[in-house]
Amino acid sequence: MSESVRLLIHGASGRMGQALLRLCGESAGCTVVGAVTRKVGQRVVDGAPYFASAELHGTPASDAIVDFSLPEAFDAVLALAVERRIAFVSGTTGLSDAQRTALDVAAGSIPVLWAANFSLGVAILNELVERAAAALPGWDCDIVESHHVHKKDAPSGTALALGRAAEQGGATPRYASLRAGDIVGEHTVQFTTVGERIELVHRATNRDIFARGALHAARLLAGRSPGKYALRDLL
Ligand code: NAD
């Protein structure tokens, strides 16, 4: 790929979208050619042209789309990536089974990477959870997640991904969710038996970690062959 990857940011006015735009502005490796949000206020902000979701098909050509929006906005942006045959990176959580299947189908024609969590720490936590579950047969496994009050889906996508890792190791996880204040994201995976307990904890204190991971993935994914990629393939 060329030095600077052209990106379309979908969900641009959101908490994650704003972090992506700011970090992309600070990095030499990417250029935002369009920022898509539900409704447009100013047409250009900090050099990035804004588009409403109704104008999706009028957005400029890009090498990749980075999507951090909501499930109701997901189908249209995935379809656009397939139509334009460009890389698709998404961190949108709360997707339906049909939407996850659509991602698998899209991977037949474009490079696709969806991750419930783009932080390096959570990628490692997934591996630790699978190993702990395999080493502790018969122990209770509970996943407790806390997020800010605006988060819509529960359990979080990260909690469900950690749960899948625990299941791979043979555990049967249970979930608990807290919504409070401005918590960026905390996940505790607790293994308990009579007389002892192990807790594996990840705390995100800044959503830039997710935005950096997604931008890194977009830079690496642009121009690759079609397929379904995992974050650990690229880290
Ligand atoms: P947010 O509510 O702050 O922003 C949502 C964005 O989606 C806004 O820009 C909004 O305009 C846009 N949007 C909503 N409906 C739309 C529609 N119909 N068409 C077009 N755009 C629409 O949310 P957020 O905190 O930025 O999080 C966005 C998503 O990313 C959520 O699903 C969240 O769970 C997920 N998330 C993932 C990670 C990760 O690492 N994978 C990290 C943080 C958040």
CSV table of C-alpha atoms and ligand atoms in Angstrom, one decimal:
chain,number,residue,atom,x,y,z
A,1,MET,CA,0.0,0.0,0.0
A,2,SER,CA,1.0,3.6,-0.4
A,3,GLU,CA,2.4,5.5,2.7
A,4,SER,CA,-0.9,7.1,3.5
A,5,VAL,CA,-4.0,4.9,3.6
A,6,ARG,CA,-7.3,6.7,2.6
A,7,LEU,CA,-10.0,6.1,5.2
A,8,LEU,CA,-13.7,6.6,5.4
A,9,ILE,CA,-14.7,6.8,9.1
A,10,HIS,CA,-18.3,5.7,9.8
A,11,GLY,CA,-19.8,6.8,13.1
A,12,ALA,CA,-17.6,9.9,13.1
A,13,SER,CA,-19.5,12.0,15.6
A,14,GLY,CA,-19.5,9.3,18.3
A,15,ARG,CA,-17.0,8.9,21.1
A,16,MET,CA,-14.9,6.4,19.1
A,17,GLY,CA,-15.4,8.3,15.8
A,18,GLN,CA,-14.0,11.4,17.4
A,19,ALA,CA,-11.0,9.5,18.8
A,20,LEU,CA,-10.3,8.0,15.3
A,21,LEU,CA,-10.5,11.4,13.6
A,22,ARG,CA,-8.1,13.0,16.1
A,23,LEU,CA,-5.6,10.2,16.0
A,24,CYS,CA,-5.7,9.9,12.2
A,25,GLY,CA,-5.0,13.7,12.1
A,26,GLU,CA,-1.9,13.1,14.2
A,27,SER,CA,-0.6,10.2,12.2
A,28,ALA,CA,1.3,10.3,8.9
A,29,GLY,CA,0.0,6.8,8.0
A,30,CYS,CA,-3.6,7.7,7.2
A,31,THR,CA,-5.8,10.3,5.6
A,32,VAL,CA,-9.5,10.8,6.4
A,33,VAL,CA,-11.3,11.3,3.0
A,34,GLY,CA,-14.8,11.2,4.6
A,35,ALA,CA,-16.5,11.2,8.0
A,36,VAL,CA,-20.0,9.7,8.1
A,37,THR,CA,-22.5,10.4,10.8
A,38,ARG,CA,-26.3,10.1,11.2
A,39,LYS,CA,-26.8,13.9,10.8
A,40,VAL,CA,-24.3,16.5,9.5
A,41,GLY,CA,-23.8,19.8,11.2
A,42,GLN,CA,-20.7,21.5,9.8
A,43,ARG,CA,-19.6,20.2,6.4
A,44,VAL,CA,-15.9,20.2,7.1
A,45,VAL,CA,-14.3,19.9,10.5
A,46,ASP,CA,-10.5,20.0,10.9
A,47,GLY,CA,-10.1,19.3,7.2
A,48,ALA,CA,-12.3,16.2,7.2
A,49,PRO,CA,-15.4,16.4,4.9
A,50,TYR,CA,-18.6,15.2,6.7
A,51,PHE,CA,-21.4,13.2,5.1
A,52,ALA,CA,-24.8,12.1,6.5
A,53,SER,CA,-25.6,8.4,6.4
A,54,ALA,CA,-28.2,9.1,3.7
A,55,GLU,CA,-25.2,10.3,1.5
A,56,LEU,CA,-23.1,7.2,2.1
A,57,HIS,CA,-22.9,6.4,-1.7
A,58,GLY,CA,-21.7,9.9,-2.5
A,59,THR,CA,-18.6,9.6,-0.2
A,60,PRO,CA,-15.1,9.8,-1.8
A,61,ALA,CA,-13.2,6.6,-2.7
A,62,SER,CA,-11.1,5.2,0.1
A,63,ASP,CA,-8.7,2.2,0.7
A,64,ALA,CA,-10.7,1.1,3.8
A,65,ILE,CA,-13.7,1.8,5.9
A,66,VAL,CA,-13.4,2.0,9.7
A,67,ASP,CA,-16.8,1.6,11.3
A,68,PHE,CA,-17.6,2.3,15.0
A,69,SER,CA,-21.3,3.0,14.8
A,70,LEU,CA,-24.4,1.1,15.9
A,71,PRO,CA,-26.0,-2.1,14.7
A,72,GLU,CA,-28.8,-0.2,12.9
A,73,ALA,CA,-26.2,1.6,10.7
A,74,PHE,CA,-24.0,-1.4,10.1
A,75,ASP,CA,-25.7,-3.2,7.1
A,76,ALA,CA,-25.5,-0.2,4.8
A,77,VAL,CA,-21.8,0.5,5.5
A,78,LEU,CA,-20.8,-3.2,5.1
A,79,ALA,CA,-22.7,-3.2,1.8
A,80,LEU,CA,-20.8,-0.1,0.6
A,81,ALA,CA,-17.4,-1.8,1.4
A,82,VAL,CA,-18.4,-4.9,-0.6
A,83,GLU,CA,-19.7,-2.7,-3.5
A,84,ARG,CA,-16.4,-0.8,-3.6
A,85,ARG,CA,-14.3,-3.9,-2.9
A,86,ILE,CA,-12.3,-2.2,-0.1
A,87,ALA,CA,-11.1,-3.3,3.3
A,88,PHE,CA,-13.6,-3.2,6.1
A,89,VAL,CA,-12.6,-2.7,9.8
A,90,SER,CA,-15.4,-2.6,12.4
A,91,GLY,CA,-15.7,-2.4,16.1
A,92,THR,CA,-19.5,-2.0,16.3
A,93,THR,CA,-20.9,-4.3,19.0
A,94,GLY,CA,-24.4,-5.7,19.6
A,95,LEU,CA,-24.5,-7.1,16.0
A,96,SER,CA,-27.2,-9.7,15.3
A,97,ASP,CA,-26.5,-13.3,14.2
A,98,ALA,CA,-27.6,-12.2,10.6
A,99,GLN,CA,-25.1,-9.3,10.7
A,100,ARG,CA,-22.3,-11.6,11.8
A,101,THR,CA,-23.2,-14.0,9.0
A,102,ALA,CA,-23.1,-11.0,6.5
A,103,LEU,CA,-19.6,-10.3,7.7
A,104,ASP,CA,-18.6,-13.9,6.9
A,105,VAL,CA,-20.2,-13.6,3.4
A,106,ALA,CA,-18.4,-10.3,2.8
A,107,ALA,CA,-15.1,-11.9,3.6
A,108,GLY,CA,-15.5,-13.9,0.4
A,109,SER,CA,-14.9,-10.7,-1.6
A,110,ILE,CA,-13.1,-8.2,0.6
A,111,PRO,CA,-10.7,-8.2,3.6
A,112,VAL,CA,-12.7,-8.0,6.8
A,113,LEU,CA,-11.8,-7.5,10.4
A,114,TRP,CA,-14.3,-7.2,13.1
A,115,ALA,CA,-13.2,-7.2,16.8
A,116,ALA,CA,-15.2,-6.7,19.9
A,117,ASN,CA,-12.1,-5.0,21.4
A,118,PHE,CA,-9.2,-3.4,19.6
A,119,SER,CA,-6.8,-3.2,22.6
A,120,LEU,CA,-3.7,-5.3,22.8
A,121,GLY,CA,-4.4,-6.0,26.5
A,122,VAL,CA,-7.7,-7.6,25.8
A,123,ALA,CA,-6.2,-9.7,22.9
A,124,ILE,CA,-3.8,-11.1,25.5
A,125,LEU,CA,-6.6,-11.5,28.1
A,126,ASN,CA,-8.6,-13.7,25.7
A,127,GLU,CA,-5.6,-16.1,25.5
A,128,LEU,CA,-5.2,-16.1,29.3
A,129,VAL,CA,-8.9,-16.8,29.9
A,130,GLU,CA,-8.9,-19.8,27.5
A,131,ARG,CA,-5.8,-21.2,29.2
A,132,ALA,CA,-7.2,-20.7,32.7
A,133,ALA,CA,-10.5,-22.2,31.8
A,134,ALA,CA,-8.7,-25.3,30.4
A,135,ALA,CA,-6.6,-25.6,33.5
A,136,LEU,CA,-9.5,-25.2,35.9
A,137,PRO,CA,-12.2,-27.8,35.0
A,138,GLY,CA,-15.3,-27.6,37.2
A,139,TRP,CA,-14.5,-24.0,38.5
A,140,ASP,CA,-17.3,-21.4,38.3
A,141,CYS,CA,-16.5,-18.8,35.6
A,142,ASP,CA,-18.1,-15.3,35.9
A,143,ILE,CA,-17.5,-12.3,33.6
A,144,VAL,CA,-18.3,-8.9,35.1
A,145,GLU,CA,-18.1,-5.9,32.8
A,146,SER,CA,-18.6,-2.2,33.6
A,147,HIS,CA,-19.1,0.6,31.1
A,148,HIS,CA,-20.4,4.2,30.9
A,149,VAL,CA,-24.1,4.9,31.1
A,150,HIS,CA,-24.5,5.6,27.4
A,151,LYS,CA,-23.5,2.1,26.3
A,152,LYS,CA,-26.5,0.4,24.7
A,153,ASP,CA,-25.6,-3.3,24.4
A,154,ALA,CA,-25.1,-5.6,27.4
A,155,PRO,CA,-23.2,-7.8,28.0
A,156,SER,CA,-20.5,-5.9,26.1
A,157,GLY,CA,-19.1,-7.4,22.9
A,158,THR,CA,-15.8,-7.8,24.8
A,159,ALA,CA,-17.5,-9.8,27.6
A,160,LEU,CA,-19.1,-12.1,25.0
A,161,ALA,CA,-15.7,-12.6,23.2
A,162,LEU,CA,-14.1,-13.4,26.6
A,163,GLY,CA,-17.0,-15.8,27.2
A,164,ARG,CA,-16.3,-17.6,23.9
A,165,ALA,CA,-12.6,-17.9,24.9
A,166,ALA,CA,-13.7,-19.4,28.3
A,167,GLU,CA,-16.0,-21.8,26.4
A,168,GLN,CA,-13.1,-22.9,24.2
A,169,GLY,CA,-11.3,-23.8,27.4
A,170,GLY,CA,-14.3,-25.8,28.6
A,171,ALA,CA,-15.9,-23.4,31.0
A,172,THR,CA,-19.5,-22.2,31.0
A,173,PRO,CA,-19.4,-18.5,31.7
A,174,ARG,CA,-22.1,-16.4,33.3
A,175,TYR,CA,-22.3,-12.6,32.8
A,176,ALA,CA,-23.0,-9.5,34.9
A,177,SER,CA,-23.1,-5.9,33.5
A,178,LEU,CA,-22.8,-2.6,35.3
A,179,ARG,CA,-23.5,0.8,33.6
A,180,ALA,CA,-22.2,3.8,35.6
A,181,GLY,CA,-20.7,7.2,35.1
A,182,ASP,CA,-18.0,7.6,32.4
A,183,ILE,CA,-16.3,4.2,32.8
A,184,VAL,CA,-14.4,3.5,29.5
A,185,GLY,CA,-14.5,-0.3,29.9
A,186,GLU,CA,-13.6,-2.8,32.6
A,187,HIS,CA,-13.7,-6.6,32.4
A,188,THR,CA,-13.1,-9.1,35.1
A,189,VAL,CA,-13.1,-12.8,34.4
A,190,GLN,CA,-13.4,-14.7,37.7
A,191,PHE,CA,-12.7,-18.4,38.2
A,192,THR,CA,-14.0,-19.6,41.6
A,193,THR,CA,-14.0,-22.9,43.5
A,194,VAL,CA,-14.4,-23.8,47.2
A,195,GLY,CA,-11.8,-21.8,49.2
A,196,GLU,CA,-10.1,-19.9,46.3
A,197,ARG,CA,-10.6,-17.5,43.4
A,198,ILE,CA,-8.6,-16.2,40.5
A,199,GLU,CA,-9.5,-12.8,38.9
A,200,LEU,CA,-8.2,-11.7,35.5
A,201,VAL,CA,-8.9,-8.0,35.1
A,202,HIS,CA,-8.5,-5.5,32.2
A,203,ARG,CA,-9.2,-1.8,32.7
A,204,ALA,CA,-9.3,0.6,29.8
A,205,THR,CA,-8.9,4.2,31.0
A,206,ASN,CA,-8.8,5.8,27.6
A,207,ARG,CA,-10.6,4.9,24.4
A,208,ASP,CA,-7.6,5.9,22.3
A,209,ILE,CA,-6.3,2.4,22.8
A,210,PHE,CA,-9.2,1.0,20.7
A,211,ALA,CA,-8.9,3.8,18.1
A,212,ARG,CA,-5.1,3.2,17.7
A,213,GLY,CA,-5.7,-0.6,17.3
A,214,ALA,CA,-8.4,0.0,14.6
A,215,LEU,CA,-6.3,2.4,12.6
A,216,HIS,CA,-3.3,0.1,12.8
A,217,ALA,CA,-5.6,-2.7,11.5
A,218,ALA,CA,-7.0,-0.5,8.7
A,219,ARG,CA,-3.5,0.4,7.5
A,220,LEU,CA,-2.4,-3.3,7.4
A,221,LEU,CA,-5.7,-4.6,5.9
A,222,ALA,CA,-6.0,-2.1,3.0
A,223,GLY,CA,-5.1,-3.9,-0.2
A,224,ARG,CA,-4.9,-7.4,1.3
A,225,SER,CA,-6.7,-10.4,-0.3
A,226,PRO,CA,-10.3,-11.0,0.7
A,227,GLY,CA,-10.8,-13.0,3.9
A,228,LYS,CA,-11.7,-12.8,7.5
A,229,TYR,CA,-8.8,-11.5,9.6
A,230,ALA,CA,-8.3,-11.5,13.3
A,231,LEU,CA,-6.6,-8.8,15.3
A,232,ARG,CA,-4.0,-11.3,16.5
A,233,ASP,CA,-3.0,-12.0,12.9
A,234,LEU,CA,-2.0,-8.3,12.5
A,235,LEU,CA,-0.5,-7.5,15.9
B,1,NAD,P1,-21.6,6.7,20.1
B,1,NAD,O1,-23.1,6.5,20.4
B,1,NAD,O2,-20.9,7.7,20.8
B,1,NAD,O3,-21.5,6.9,18.5
B,1,NAD,C1,-22.3,6.2,17.5
B,1,NAD,C2,-22.0,6.8,16.2
B,1,NAD,O4,-22.9,6.1,15.2
B,1,NAD,C3,-22.4,8.3,16.0
B,1,NAD,O5,-21.5,8.9,15.1
B,1,NAD,C4,-23.7,8.2,15.2
B,1,NAD,O6,-24.0,9.4,14.4
B,1,NAD,C5,-23.6,7.0,14.4
B,1,NAD,N1,-24.9,6.4,14.0
B,1,NAD,C6,-25.9,6.0,14.8
B,1,NAD,N2,-26.9,5.6,14.1
B,1,NAD,C7,-26.6,5.8,12.8
B,1,NAD,C8,-27.2,5.5,11.6
B,1,NAD,N3,-28.5,5.0,11.5
B,1,NAD,N4,-26.5,5.7,10.4
B,1,NAD,C9,-25.2,6.2,10.4
B,1,NAD,N5,-24.6,6.5,11.6
B,1,NAD,C10,-25.2,6.3,12.7
B,1,NAD,O7,-20.9,5.3,20.3
B,1,NAD,P2,-19.4,4.9,20.6
B,1,NAD,O8,-19.1,4.9,22.1
B,1,NAD,O9,-18.5,5.8,19.7
B,1,NAD,O10,-19.3,3.4,20.2
B,1,NAD,C11,-19.6,3.1,18.8
B,1,NAD,C12,-19.6,1.5,18.7
B,1,NAD,O11,-18.3,1.0,18.9
B,1,NAD,C13,-20.5,0.8,19.8
B,1,NAD,O12,-21.1,-0.3,19.1
B,1,NAD,C14,-19.6,0.4,20.8
B,1,NAD,O13,-20.0,-0.7,21.6
B,1,NAD,C15,-18.3,0.1,20.0
B,1,NAD,N6,-17.0,0.1,20.7
B,1,NAD,C16,-16.2,-0.9,20.3
B,1,NAD,C17,-14.9,-0.9,20.7
B,1,NAD,C18,-13.9,-1.9,20.2
B,1,NAD,O14,-12.7,-1.9,20.6
B,1,NAD,N7,-14.4,-2.8,19.4
B,1,NAD,C19,-14.5,0.1,21.7
B,1,NAD,C20,-15.4,1.1,22.0
B,1,NAD,C21,-16.7,1.1,21.5
